[in-house]
C-alpha cells in the first residue's frame, strides 16, 4: 500500500493532531508568525500526510513545523526530538550498505526507512537550519543526505552538535551505532 492510500483511524488522527498542536504551541520560536489553525487545515486536507507524521511520531521523531514555503504554500515539518529518534537508530546509511554487510546486519537503513515512511532525510543545510531552532543531537548523531560523489566512494555523512557547533563527519555507509539514527522532513 502506498502512502497516498494510507489513512489513520479517526481516533488516532484526533490524538495525533492534539499532540502536534500542543508541540506547536509549546515551541512557537520554531515557527514564528504561523498559526496552528492554518497548519491543521492543511493536515486535514491531506490525510496521507497525517499518516506519515504519525510514522515520524511513533518512531520517536517528535515532528514539528519549522517553516513555511511561500512559493509552494507548504508547511515544513522536521523531526525535533532532542536526540536522534530512538526508533530509527542502529541503522546503516542506505539499502546498498545494508546489503553489503555480510554479518551483524542492522535491521534497516536510514534511506530505506525514510522511503518506507514517506519522508526525506535531512540535508546538511536543513540540519544546520534545525540547529538554529534549538540544540539537537548533543549526545547522539544523525545520518544526513550524503552527496553522490562521497557515496560512490563508500562513505556517508552524519552530523551532531557539540561544543556549541554543528559537526559534520564521515563514516563508511555500512557502519551503524546505537546512538546514530536519522532525522526527516515532510512538506504538507
Tab-separated table of N, CA, C and O in Angstrom, residues 12 117 129 169 188:
chain	number	residue	atom	x	y	z
A	12	UNK	N	-7.083	7.909	16.181
A	12	UNK	CA	-5.639	8.187	16.183
A	12	UNK	C	-5.356	9.543	15.530
A	12	UNK	O	-4.459	10.269	15.954
A	117	UNK	N	8.719	5.344	5.174
A	117	UNK	CA	7.904	6.270	5.951
A	117	UNK	C	7.311	7.382	5.090
A	117	UNK	O	6.315	7.992	5.464
A	129	UNK	N	19.879	24.363	9.729
A	129	UNK	CA	18.688	25.190	9.998
A	129	UNK	C	17.999	24.709	11.272
A	129	UNK	O	17.569	25.520	12.096
A	169	UNK	N	30.593	14.792	9.935
A	169	UNK	CA	31.647	13.784	9.877
A	169	UNK	C	31.353	12.787	8.755
A	169	UNK	O	30.274	12.783	8.180
A	188	UNK	N	3.862	19.679	3.831
A	188	UNK	CA	2.404	19.489	3.818
A	188	UNK	C	1.756	20.725	3.225
A	188	UNK	O	1.957	21.822	3.694
